[in-house]
Short mmCIF file of C-alpha atoms in Angstrom, two decimals:
data_model
loop_
_atom_site.label_atom_id
_atom_site.label_comp_id
_atom_site.label_asym_id
_atom_site.label_seq_id
_atom_site.Cartn_x
_atom_site.Cartn_y
_atom_site.Cartn_z
CA MET A 1 -38.36 25.13 8.77
CA THR A 2 -35.08 22.93 9.75
CA ASP A 3 -35.33 20.07 11.98
CA THR A 4 -33.28 20.77 15.29
CA THR A 5 -35.15 18.09 17.27
CA PRO A 6 -32.43 15.21 19.39
CA ALA A 7 -33.87 12.30 16.96
CA ALA A 8 -32.80 15.03 14.17
CA ALA A 9 -29.48 15.00 14.88
CA ALA A 10 -28.92 11.48 16.10
CA GLU A 11 -30.01 10.68 12.42
CA ALA A 12 -27.56 13.31 10.97
CA ALA A 13 -25.01 11.70 12.85
CA THR A 14 -24.90 8.27 10.89
CA PHE A 15 -24.83 6.93 7.82
CA THR A 16 -25.82 4.01 5.85
CA THR A 17 -24.06 1.79 3.29
CA TYR A 18 -25.10 -0.08 0.44
CA SER A 19 -24.73 -2.82 -1.13
CA PRO A 20 -23.31 -2.00 -4.75
CA ALA A 21 -24.68 -4.82 -6.42
CA THR A 22 -28.25 -4.23 -5.52
CA GLY A 23 -28.27 -0.95 -3.93
CA LYS A 24 -29.89 -2.35 -0.58
CA ALA A 25 -28.68 -0.72 2.82
CA ILE A 26 -26.38 -2.55 4.90
CA ALA A 27 -25.92 -1.31 8.06
CA GLU A 28 -26.18 2.35 9.76
CA HIS A 29 -22.62 3.30 10.58
CA PRO A 30 -21.79 6.32 13.30
CA VAL A 31 -20.24 9.74 11.78
CA ASN A 32 -17.38 10.08 14.20
CA GLY A 33 -16.38 13.51 14.83
CA PRO A 34 -13.17 15.08 16.67
CA GLU A 35 -14.60 14.08 20.01
CA GLU A 36 -14.99 10.49 19.10
CA VAL A 37 -11.83 10.38 17.24
CA SER A 38 -9.94 11.87 20.03
CA ARG A 39 -11.27 10.13 23.18
CA ALA A 40 -10.02 6.64 20.48
CA LEU A 41 -6.63 8.14 20.42
CA ALA A 42 -6.52 8.76 24.42
CA ALA A 43 -7.33 4.88 24.42
CA ALA A 44 -5.05 3.74 21.93
CA ARG A 45 -2.58 6.16 23.64
CA THR A 46 -2.88 4.43 27.15
CA ALA A 47 -3.01 0.87 25.48
CA GLN A 48 0.09 1.11 23.19
CA ALA A 49 2.26 2.28 26.55
CA GLY A 50 1.67 -1.39 28.02
CA TRP A 51 1.79 -2.59 24.30
CA ALA A 52 5.45 -1.30 23.76
CA ALA A 53 6.77 -2.30 27.29
CA LEU A 54 5.95 -6.03 26.56
CA PRO A 55 9.19 -8.03 25.12
CA ALA A 56 8.45 -8.84 21.27
CA PRO A 57 8.11 -12.27 21.92
CA ARG A 58 5.05 -11.59 23.76
CA ARG A 59 4.23 -9.56 21.49
CA ARG A 60 4.67 -11.35 18.05
CA ASP A 61 2.44 -14.43 19.94
CA LEU A 62 -0.39 -12.15 20.82
CA LEU A 63 -0.73 -10.78 17.02
CA LEU A 64 -0.54 -14.71 15.91
CA ARG A 65 -2.88 -15.07 18.51
CA TRP A 66 -5.24 -12.07 16.78
CA LYS A 67 -3.95 -13.80 13.01
CA LYS A 68 -5.37 -17.06 14.19
CA ALA A 69 -8.91 -15.41 15.17
CA LEU A 70 -9.02 -13.68 12.03
CA ALA A 71 -8.62 -16.95 9.97
CA THR A 72 -11.45 -19.08 12.22
CA ASP A 73 -13.40 -16.21 11.09
CA LEU A 74 -11.92 -15.95 7.72
CA ASP A 75 -15.55 -17.00 5.92
CA VAL A 76 -17.84 -13.40 8.40
CA LEU A 77 -14.76 -11.63 7.27
CA ALA A 78 -15.13 -12.59 3.70
CA ARG A 79 -18.63 -12.11 3.46
CA THR A 80 -18.35 -8.45 5.29
CA ILE A 81 -16.22 -7.71 2.37
CA ALA A 82 -18.08 -8.71 -0.58
CA GLU A 83 -21.41 -7.57 0.80
CA GLU A 84 -19.62 -4.38 1.35
CA THR A 85 -17.51 -3.78 -2.19
CA GLY A 86 -20.27 -6.48 -4.06
CA LYS A 87 -16.45 -8.75 -5.23
CA PRO A 88 -16.80 -12.33 -5.42
CA ALA A 89 -17.30 -14.12 -2.22
CA GLY A 90 -14.07 -16.35 -3.42
CA ASP A 91 -12.14 -13.05 -4.39
CA ALA A 92 -12.94 -11.65 -0.49
CA ALA A 93 -11.42 -14.89 0.62
CA LEU A 94 -8.83 -14.61 -0.98
CA GLU A 95 -8.01 -11.02 0.32
CA VAL A 96 -8.45 -12.40 3.70
CA VAL A 97 -5.76 -14.98 3.29
CA LEU A 98 -3.08 -12.63 1.98
CA THR A 99 -3.62 -10.81 4.66
CA LEU A 100 -2.88 -13.58 7.26
CA GLU A 101 0.63 -13.80 5.28
CA HIS A 102 1.26 -10.57 5.61
CA LEU A 103 0.38 -10.37 9.17
CA GLY A 104 1.72 -13.84 10.11
CA TRP A 105 5.38 -12.23 8.78
CA ALA A 106 4.96 -9.02 10.15
CA SER A 107 4.49 -10.72 13.84
CA ARG A 108 7.11 -13.58 13.27
CA ASN A 109 10.31 -10.66 12.37
CA ALA A 110 9.44 -7.63 13.96
CA GLY A 111 11.73 -8.44 17.21
CA ARG A 112 14.41 -9.18 14.45
CA VAL A 113 13.67 -6.09 12.29
CA LEU A 114 13.81 -3.62 14.81
CA ARG A 115 16.10 -4.77 18.11
CA ARG A 116 19.26 -3.17 19.20
CA ARG A 117 22.03 -3.68 16.87
CA LYS A 118 25.48 -2.50 17.21
CA VAL A 119 27.57 -0.78 14.49
CA GLY A 120 30.76 0.15 13.43
CA THR A 121 32.74 3.75 14.94
CA GLY A 122 35.64 5.06 12.87
CA LEU A 123 39.26 5.79 14.05
CA PHE A 124 38.49 8.45 16.37
CA THR A 125 35.56 7.29 18.13
CA VAL A 126 36.81 3.89 18.90
CA HIS A 127 36.40 4.23 22.72
CA GLN A 128 32.90 4.13 22.02
CA ARG A 129 29.92 1.59 22.09
CA ALA A 130 27.49 2.66 19.07
CA SER A 131 24.15 1.07 18.40
CA LEU A 132 20.84 1.86 17.34
CA VAL A 133 17.83 1.03 17.87
CA HIS A 134 13.69 1.18 16.45
CA ARG A 135 11.28 2.07 18.61
CA PRO A 136 7.21 2.61 17.84
CA LEU A 137 6.14 6.50 17.28
CA GLY A 138 3.68 6.25 19.69
CA VAL A 139 -0.03 6.14 17.82
CA ILE A 140 -0.35 5.47 13.75
CA GLY A 141 -4.34 6.79 12.26
CA VAL A 142 -4.90 4.35 9.29
CA ILE A 143 -7.33 5.82 6.50
CA GLY A 144 -7.95 3.09 4.38
CA PRO A 145 -9.54 2.36 0.88
CA TRP A 146 -12.58 0.51 -0.40
CA ASN A 147 -11.50 -1.46 -2.87
CA TYR A 148 -9.24 -4.12 -0.78
CA PRO A 149 -10.77 -2.72 2.46
CA LEU A 150 -9.10 -5.53 4.24
CA TYR A 151 -5.58 -6.30 2.76
CA THR A 152 -4.45 -2.62 1.70
CA PRO A 153 -4.61 -1.12 5.46
CA MET A 154 -3.74 -4.16 7.07
CA GLY A 155 -0.61 -3.58 5.39
CA SER A 156 -0.25 -0.98 7.62
CA ILE A 157 -2.38 -1.84 10.75
CA GLY A 158 -0.58 -5.10 10.73
CA TYR A 159 2.89 -3.61 10.61
CA ALA A 160 2.33 -0.70 12.86
CA LEU A 161 0.99 -3.35 15.76
CA ALA A 162 4.17 -5.53 15.00
CA ALA A 163 6.39 -2.82 15.64
CA GLY A 164 4.88 -1.31 18.71
CA ASN A 165 2.44 1.34 18.02
CA ALA A 166 -1.33 1.58 18.54
CA VAL A 167 -3.68 1.74 15.34
CA VAL A 168 -7.08 4.27 14.74
CA PHE A 169 -7.79 3.24 11.72
CA LYS A 170 -10.71 5.14 9.60
CA PRO A 171 -12.12 2.50 7.06
CA SER A 172 -13.48 4.27 3.54
CA GLU A 173 -17.19 5.06 4.17
CA LEU A 174 -18.06 2.75 1.72
CA THR A 175 -16.31 -0.54 3.68
CA PRO A 176 -16.75 0.51 7.68
CA GLY A 177 -17.98 -3.10 8.78
CA THR A 178 -14.68 -4.47 7.33
CA GLY A 179 -12.77 -2.25 9.69
CA VAL A 180 -15.37 -2.51 12.60
CA LEU A 181 -14.98 -6.32 12.29
CA LEU A 182 -11.04 -5.98 12.39
CA ALA A 183 -11.03 -4.10 15.58
CA GLU A 184 -13.70 -6.31 17.44
CA LEU A 185 -11.55 -9.16 16.42
CA PHE A 186 -8.61 -7.92 17.71
CA ASP A 187 -10.06 -6.95 21.35
CA ALA A 188 -11.47 -10.00 21.54
CA ALA A 189 -8.63 -12.30 20.66
CA VAL A 190 -6.32 -10.30 23.03
CA PRO A 191 -8.40 -8.92 25.78
CA GLY A 192 -5.73 -7.23 28.11
CA HIS A 193 -5.45 -4.60 25.19
CA ALA A 194 -8.54 -4.06 24.04
CA GLY A 195 -8.24 -0.50 22.21
CA LEU A 196 -4.91 -0.72 20.89
CA LEU A 197 -6.53 -1.07 17.90
CA ALA A 198 -9.30 1.70 17.49
CA THR A 199 -11.71 1.94 14.41
CA VAL A 200 -13.85 5.40 13.56
CA THR A 201 -16.43 5.63 10.81
CA GLY A 202 -17.78 8.18 8.61
CA ALA A 203 -16.76 10.25 6.04
CA ALA A 204 -13.84 12.96 4.70
CA SER A 205 -15.07 15.02 8.08
CA THR A 206 -13.85 11.72 10.14
CA GLY A 207 -10.60 11.46 7.95
CA ASP A 208 -10.15 15.03 8.07
CA ALA A 209 -10.48 14.84 12.29
CA LEU A 210 -7.84 12.17 12.76
CA ALA A 211 -5.38 13.84 10.81
CA ARG A 212 -5.58 16.69 13.17
CA SER A 213 -6.04 14.63 16.37
CA GLY A 214 -2.54 14.12 17.01
CA ILE A 215 -1.24 10.96 16.30
CA ASP A 216 1.92 10.57 15.65
CA LYS A 217 1.81 9.09 11.71
CA LEU A 218 -0.88 8.73 9.21
CA ALA A 219 -0.97 6.08 6.48
CA PHE A 220 -2.91 6.83 3.72
CA THR A 221 -4.30 4.93 0.21
CA GLY A 222 -6.23 6.73 -1.96
CA SER A 223 -6.22 9.42 -4.65
CA PRO A 224 -3.67 11.66 -5.06
CA GLY A 225 -5.94 14.98 -5.11
CA THR A 226 -6.98 13.58 -1.66
CA ALA A 227 -3.25 13.08 -0.48
CA ARG A 228 -2.22 16.33 -0.99
CA LYS A 229 -4.99 17.84 0.69
CA VAL A 230 -4.69 15.36 3.94
CA MET A 231 -0.84 15.74 3.63
CA ALA A 232 -1.49 19.60 3.94
CA VAL A 233 -3.53 18.96 7.34
CA CYS A 234 -0.39 16.54 8.31
CA ALA A 235 1.80 19.23 7.80
CA GLU A 236 0.48 21.93 9.91
CA THR A 237 1.36 19.67 13.06
CA LEU A 238 4.34 17.99 11.08
CA THR A 239 2.80 14.75 11.23
CA PRO A 240 4.42 12.46 8.99
CA PHE A 241 2.76 10.78 5.83
CA LEU A 242 2.73 7.63 4.27
CA ALA A 243 0.60 7.69 1.31
CA GLU A 244 -0.19 4.93 -1.43
CA CYS A 245 -2.02 6.99 -4.31
CA GLY A 246 -2.73 4.43 -6.76
CA GLY A 247 -1.54 4.05 -10.53
CA LYS A 248 -1.48 3.22 -13.90
CA ASP A 249 0.48 0.15 -14.27
CA ALA A 250 2.08 -0.85 -17.69
CA VAL A 251 3.23 -4.26 -18.88
CA ILE A 252 5.57 -5.33 -21.33
CA VAL A 253 5.41 -7.98 -23.47
CA THR A 254 8.47 -8.81 -25.54
CA ALA A 255 9.08 -10.57 -28.82
CA ASP A 256 9.79 -14.07 -27.02
CA ALA A 257 7.81 -14.24 -24.57
CA ASP A 258 5.29 -16.69 -23.64
CA LEU A 259 1.93 -15.33 -25.44
CA GLU A 260 -0.23 -17.56 -23.45
CA ALA A 261 1.09 -16.93 -20.26
CA ALA A 262 1.17 -13.06 -20.95
CA ALA A 263 -2.55 -12.83 -22.08
CA ASP A 264 -3.88 -15.10 -19.01
CA ALA A 265 -1.90 -12.72 -16.42
CA ILE A 266 -2.81 -9.61 -18.33
CA VAL A 267 -6.80 -10.66 -18.24
CA TRP A 268 -6.79 -11.19 -14.63
CA GLY A 269 -4.81 -8.58 -13.91
CA ALA A 270 -6.83 -6.07 -15.92
CA LEU A 271 -9.95 -7.45 -15.26
CA SER A 272 -10.32 -9.09 -11.41
CA ASN A 273 -12.05 -7.22 -8.66
CA ALA A 274 -13.48 -5.21 -11.82
CA GLY A 275 -10.55 -3.93 -12.70
CA GLN A 276 -10.63 -1.93 -8.96
CA THR A 277 -6.60 -2.56 -8.49
CA CYS A 278 -4.55 -0.01 -7.75
CA ALA A 279 -1.41 -2.33 -9.13
CA GLY A 280 -3.38 -3.74 -11.13
CA VAL A 281 -2.78 -3.88 -15.32
CA GLU A 282 -3.89 -0.47 -17.60
CA ARG A 283 -1.66 -0.38 -19.90
CA VAL A 284 0.31 -3.45 -22.57
CA TYR A 285 3.30 -2.37 -24.62
CA ALA A 286 3.66 -5.55 -26.83
CA VAL A 287 6.63 -5.24 -29.56
CA ARG A 288 4.76 -4.66 -32.96
CA GLU A 289 5.92 -8.75 -33.71
CA ILE A 290 3.65 -10.28 -31.68
CA HIS A 291 1.19 -7.52 -31.00
CA ALA A 292 -1.89 -8.75 -32.86
CA ALA A 293 -1.22 -12.42 -31.92
CA LEU A 294 -1.31 -10.96 -27.81
CA CYS A 295 -4.41 -9.24 -28.99
CA GLU A 296 -6.20 -12.16 -30.58
CA ARG A 297 -5.51 -14.37 -26.50
CA VAL A 298 -6.48 -11.67 -24.94
CA VAL A 299 -9.71 -10.48 -26.27
CA GLU A 300 -10.21 -14.80 -26.61
CA ARG A 301 -9.45 -15.25 -22.42
CA ALA A 302 -12.03 -11.56 -21.76
CA ARG A 303 -14.73 -12.33 -24.17
CA ALA A 304 -15.59 -15.60 -21.28
CA LEU A 305 -15.68 -13.39 -18.44
CA ARG A 306 -18.93 -12.24 -17.36
CA PRO A 307 -19.50 -9.24 -14.81
CA GLY A 308 -22.72 -9.54 -12.24
CA ALA A 309 -24.12 -10.40 -8.21
CA GLU A 310 -24.15 -14.12 -9.42
CA ALA A 311 -21.92 -17.10 -7.31
CA ASP A 312 -20.14 -17.88 -10.33
CA ALA A 313 -19.87 -14.36 -12.03
CA SER A 314 -16.56 -13.13 -12.37
CA TYR A 315 -16.22 -10.57 -10.95
CA GLY A 316 -18.62 -7.68 -9.21
CA PRO A 317 -19.87 -4.34 -9.98
CA MET A 318 -18.28 -1.10 -9.64
CA THR A 319 -18.15 -0.15 -5.92
CA LEU A 320 -17.77 3.75 -5.80
CA PRO A 321 -20.86 4.57 -8.12
CA GLY A 322 -18.73 7.94 -9.18
CA GLN A 323 -16.06 5.45 -10.96
CA VAL A 324 -18.79 4.07 -13.83
CA ALA A 325 -18.57 7.72 -15.29
CA ILE A 326 -14.87 7.85 -15.34
CA VAL A 327 -14.67 4.57 -17.28
CA GLU A 328 -16.82 5.97 -20.01
CA ARG A 329 -15.04 8.89 -20.02
CA HIS A 330 -11.89 7.00 -20.80
CA VAL A 331 -13.04 4.40 -22.93
CA THR A 332 -15.48 7.17 -25.23
CA GLY A 333 -12.40 9.27 -24.99
CA ALA A 334 -9.74 6.89 -26.47
CA VAL A 335 -12.54 5.42 -29.21
CA SER A 336 -13.19 8.97 -30.29
CA ALA A 337 -9.52 9.92 -30.24
CA GLY A 338 -8.96 7.12 -32.59
CA ALA A 339 -8.72 3.60 -31.14
CA ARG A 340 -10.53 0.45 -31.59
CA ALA A 341 -12.25 -1.67 -29.36
CA LEU A 342 -11.37 -5.25 -30.16
CA LEU A 343 -13.72 -6.51 -27.83
CA GLY A 344 -16.40 -3.89 -26.29
CA GLY A 345 -16.39 -0.38 -26.42
CA PRO A 346 -18.91 2.69 -24.74
CA GLU A 347 -21.70 0.14 -24.80
CA SER A 348 -20.27 -2.04 -21.81
CA VAL A 349 -20.89 0.45 -19.22
CA ARG A 350 -24.26 -0.69 -17.66
CA ALA A 351 -23.94 0.61 -13.86
CA PRO A 352 -23.25 -0.76 -11.95
CA TYR A 353 -21.30 -3.52 -14.10
CA VAL A 354 -19.16 -2.95 -16.86
CA ALA A 355 -18.02 -5.59 -19.68
CA PRO A 356 -14.24 -6.29 -20.29
CA VAL A 357 -13.11 -3.92 -22.78
CA VAL A 358 -10.28 -4.00 -24.45
CA LEU A 359 -8.74 -1.17 -26.70
CA THR A 360 -5.47 -1.68 -29.39
CA GLY A 361 -3.73 2.00 -30.63
CA VAL A 362 -5.09 4.41 -28.28
CA PRO A 363 -3.01 7.49 -28.07
CA GLU A 364 -0.57 7.90 -25.18
CA ASP A 365 -2.36 11.32 -24.36
CA ALA A 366 -5.97 9.81 -23.86
CA ALA A 367 -7.08 9.85 -20.46
CA ALA A 368 -7.00 6.07 -21.17
CA MET A 369 -4.05 5.64 -21.07
CA ALA A 370 -2.80 8.67 -18.71
CA GLU A 371 -4.52 8.49 -15.84
CA GLU A 372 -5.93 5.84 -13.54
CA THR A 373 -9.24 4.39 -14.74
CA PHE A 374 -9.84 1.56 -12.47
CA GLY A 375 -12.30 -0.41 -13.70
CA PRO A 376 -12.30 -3.68 -16.46
CA VAL A 377 -10.41 -1.68 -19.09
CA VAL A 378 -7.15 -2.60 -21.05
CA ALA A 379 -5.13 -0.89 -23.49
CA ILE A 380 -2.46 -2.81 -25.53
CA ASN A 381 -0.22 -0.45 -27.72
CA PRO A 382 2.18 -1.78 -30.32
CA VAL A 383 5.67 -0.34 -30.19
CA ALA A 384 8.91 -0.79 -32.22
CA ASP A 385 10.93 -2.43 -29.53
CA VAL A 386 11.53 -3.10 -25.81
CA ASP A 387 13.10 0.17 -25.79
CA GLU A 388 10.03 2.57 -27.10
CA ALA A 389 7.60 0.39 -24.69
CA VAL A 390 10.59 0.90 -21.49
CA GLU A 391 10.29 4.96 -22.40
CA ARG A 392 6.57 4.88 -22.83
CA ALA A 393 5.84 2.73 -19.56
CA ASN A 394 7.88 5.75 -17.66
CA ALA A 395 6.27 8.60 -19.06
CA SER A 396 3.55 7.96 -16.78
CA ARG A 397 3.08 10.43 -13.65
CA TYR A 398 2.39 7.46 -11.66
CA ALA A 399 4.85 5.13 -10.77
CA LEU A 400 4.02 2.46 -8.40
CA GLY A 401 4.05 -1.43 -10.54
CA ALA A 402 4.59 -2.63 -13.52
CA ALA A 403 5.44 -5.98 -15.40
CA VAL A 404 7.85 -7.57 -17.80
CA PHE A 405 6.65 -11.06 -19.93
CA CYS A 406 10.38 -12.22 -21.50
CA ARG A 407 11.56 -15.74 -22.45
CA SER A 408 13.87 -15.41 -20.20
CA GLY A 409 13.85 -14.20 -16.27
CA ARG A 410 17.67 -12.71 -16.61
CA ALA A 411 16.24 -10.68 -19.36
CA GLY A 412 13.32 -9.51 -17.73
CA ALA A 413 14.96 -8.69 -14.78
CA GLU A 414 17.42 -6.16 -16.59
CA ILE A 415 14.04 -4.84 -18.29
CA ALA A 416 12.65 -4.28 -14.92
CA ALA A 417 15.57 -2.30 -13.47
CA ARG A 418 14.92 0.31 -16.08
CA LEU A 419 11.13 0.92 -14.96
CA ARG A 420 10.32 3.65 -12.98
CA ALA A 421 8.07 1.37 -10.78
CA GLY A 422 8.63 0.99 -7.14
CA ALA A 423 7.56 -3.21 -7.96
CA VAL A 424 7.50 -5.14 -10.58
CA SER A 425 7.08 -8.89 -11.35
CA VAL A 426 8.46 -11.07 -14.34
CA ASN A 427 6.60 -13.05 -16.09
CA SER A 428 4.17 -12.75 -13.73
CA VAL A 429 1.48 -9.87 -12.51
CA LEU A 430 1.17 -8.96 -9.10
CA GLY A 431 3.86 -11.36 -8.00
CA PHE A 432 5.00 -8.74 -5.14
CA ALA A 433 1.90 -8.16 -3.56
CA ALA A 434 1.95 -12.00 -2.19
CA VAL A 435 5.26 -11.75 -0.56
CA PRO A 436 5.20 -10.41 2.76
CA ALA A 437 8.72 -9.69 2.88
CA LEU A 438 8.86 -7.15 -0.39
CA PRO A 439 8.42 -3.35 0.20
CA PHE A 440 5.59 -2.25 -1.65
CA GLY A 441 5.07 1.65 -2.93
CA GLY A 442 5.91 4.14 -5.51
CA SER A 443 6.75 7.37 -6.42
CA GLN A 444 5.65 11.09 -8.08
CA ASP A 445 1.31 10.97 -8.15
CA SER A 446 1.56 6.91 -6.71
CA GLY A 447 2.44 8.87 -3.65
CA PHE A 448 5.79 7.43 -1.45
CA GLY A 449 6.91 5.33 1.03
CA ARG A 450 6.39 1.66 2.14
CA ILE A 451 4.62 -1.14 3.47
CA HIS A 452 5.02 -5.01 4.04
CA GLY A 453 8.15 -5.87 4.54
CA GLU A 454 11.49 -5.34 6.56
CA GLU A 455 10.87 -1.18 4.93
CA GLY A 456 7.46 -1.46 6.35
CA LEU A 457 8.33 -1.99 9.74
CA ARG A 458 10.93 0.19 10.09
CA ALA A 459 8.17 3.05 8.39
CA PHE A 460 6.13 2.45 11.90
CA THR A 461 9.43 3.60 14.11
CA SER A 462 11.81 6.01 15.45
CA VAL A 463 15.26 5.59 15.74
CA GLN A 464 17.19 6.01 18.42
CA SER A 465 21.51 6.17 18.18
CA THR A 466 23.57 5.31 21.52
CA THR A 467 26.91 5.80 22.05
CA VAL A 468 28.63 3.90 25.29
CA GLN A 469 31.80 5.87 25.97
CA ARG A 470 34.09 2.34 26.44
CA PHE A 471 37.38 4.05 28.35
CA THR A 472 38.80 7.79 28.25
CA PRO A 473 40.14 8.65 24.75
CA PRO A 474 43.85 9.40 24.26
CA ILE A 475 42.81 12.76 22.80
CA ALA A 476 39.95 13.88 23.55
CA LEU A 477 38.91 16.02 20.79
CA THR A 478 35.17 16.94 22.94
CA SER A 479 36.57 19.06 25.73
CA PHE A 480 37.97 22.87 25.67
CA GLU A 481 41.11 21.12 28.14
CA VAL A 482 42.32 20.06 25.00
CA PRO A 483 45.67 21.49 24.14
CA ALA A 484 46.05 23.45 20.56
CA THR A 485 48.99 21.22 20.03
CA THR A 486 46.94 17.99 20.51
CA ARG A 487 43.89 19.14 18.16
CA GLU A 488 46.40 20.33 15.64
CA ARG A 489 47.94 16.37 15.89
CA ALA A 490 44.91 14.73 15.49
CA VAL A 491 43.91 16.88 12.00
CA ARG A 492 47.31 16.32 10.51
CA LEU A 493 46.56 12.16 11.23
CA ALA A 494 43.40 12.78 9.71
CA ARG A 495 44.65 14.35 6.81
CA ALA A 496 47.48 11.75 6.06
CA LEU A 497 44.93 8.74 6.53
CA HIS A 498 41.91 9.98 4.10
CA ARG A 499 44.28 11.21 1.22
CA ARG A 500 45.18 7.84 1.40
CA ARG A 501 42.43 5.45 -0.41
#
């Protein structure tokens, strides 16, 4: 018989988070449904009206006050992130630091980027004064991921707030505590605008409720499959949608590259955070003459790394339990298809941990090369030349990030320009992630839209164009009172002008 008592109903309305490293319970959180999401939206909309009315310098100062509070409680934030994701405390602290960098940039630059600006007019509109301004959309919904539960969603949250919006944030059900703490610290730092940033918790049903709640835009981070489902819901009400859906990022290593630097960067990009990085390194294309030397250096460095829950571990467990099976399938499939495991192999998978795996000779149609692995696995394949490397890198249905290692920075930049990726680093990996002024995002299965930088601020605004008539024009073409002969003279004049170069 089904238990329908109030106690059972209350129990069903909560969920428990667990440590991915130990399996022990961390905390209980409410499963927020449509009613709770609607209340959060209503409160956020009320708070947004006052927030948008503030002068830009005042919003900047209040956001910087919040940034100071986050910096003050850095240890608390990092501890919560580490507990929920299993990543080492040092990695969690670095995530907070990068978040602070972006929040500071967005706070200080929103007024400049979004202020009203004049635009030029043409010959027939010389009597008009034209300008445009970026206005906040209202309330932004943000659905965040579990791999970087603070840094990634704050690429939308911080920029949306700086642009004058309110935010309702639905963190991953694996990392809700980070989202709850984020909103609590905002309310404490900026009590006069409490509720401007609201966190709702739950799984897919809560995200669905947020998408249907009447928000003015939704920023989503997750898999391409889930993005399509959420976007379909948004399409019902023509709610604008921004999606970052992961990647299968490639690194190109040329014959004259610094192999020590390349190997060091590849190992970090592929294995840090247990490989659970959307713009992490998953594929490497090295020209044949240096392929063996590069592999040797990568294996030497990767062999020294050790996953675990200890304070000195190189990286932590797989945060999402189901991801372990995907990593195992990719590695097993690659080896079965003829790839060589230079380090590790299927035996490296010991849930919840996966030891470093370095593969070579992986067929390009294998899952390990075509699908997002999202684990501590890297494939290093030889290519005849840079042209082949570019071709293979661009063959993926993902197009998020990439990197190039080349002796000459100029030559590296020329190779980067040939790649389809939305962001490329030359002689480093993920260099763009630490530069707040650079936009971030991809195309195809990696999603669309941009966060960070000026484009990230504008992404959470609507543009209003305005003209003010300065004087009565000698030829008023927007009136039924204009004689036909006057109109004809204007057409002849325009034709003569536009026939010139």
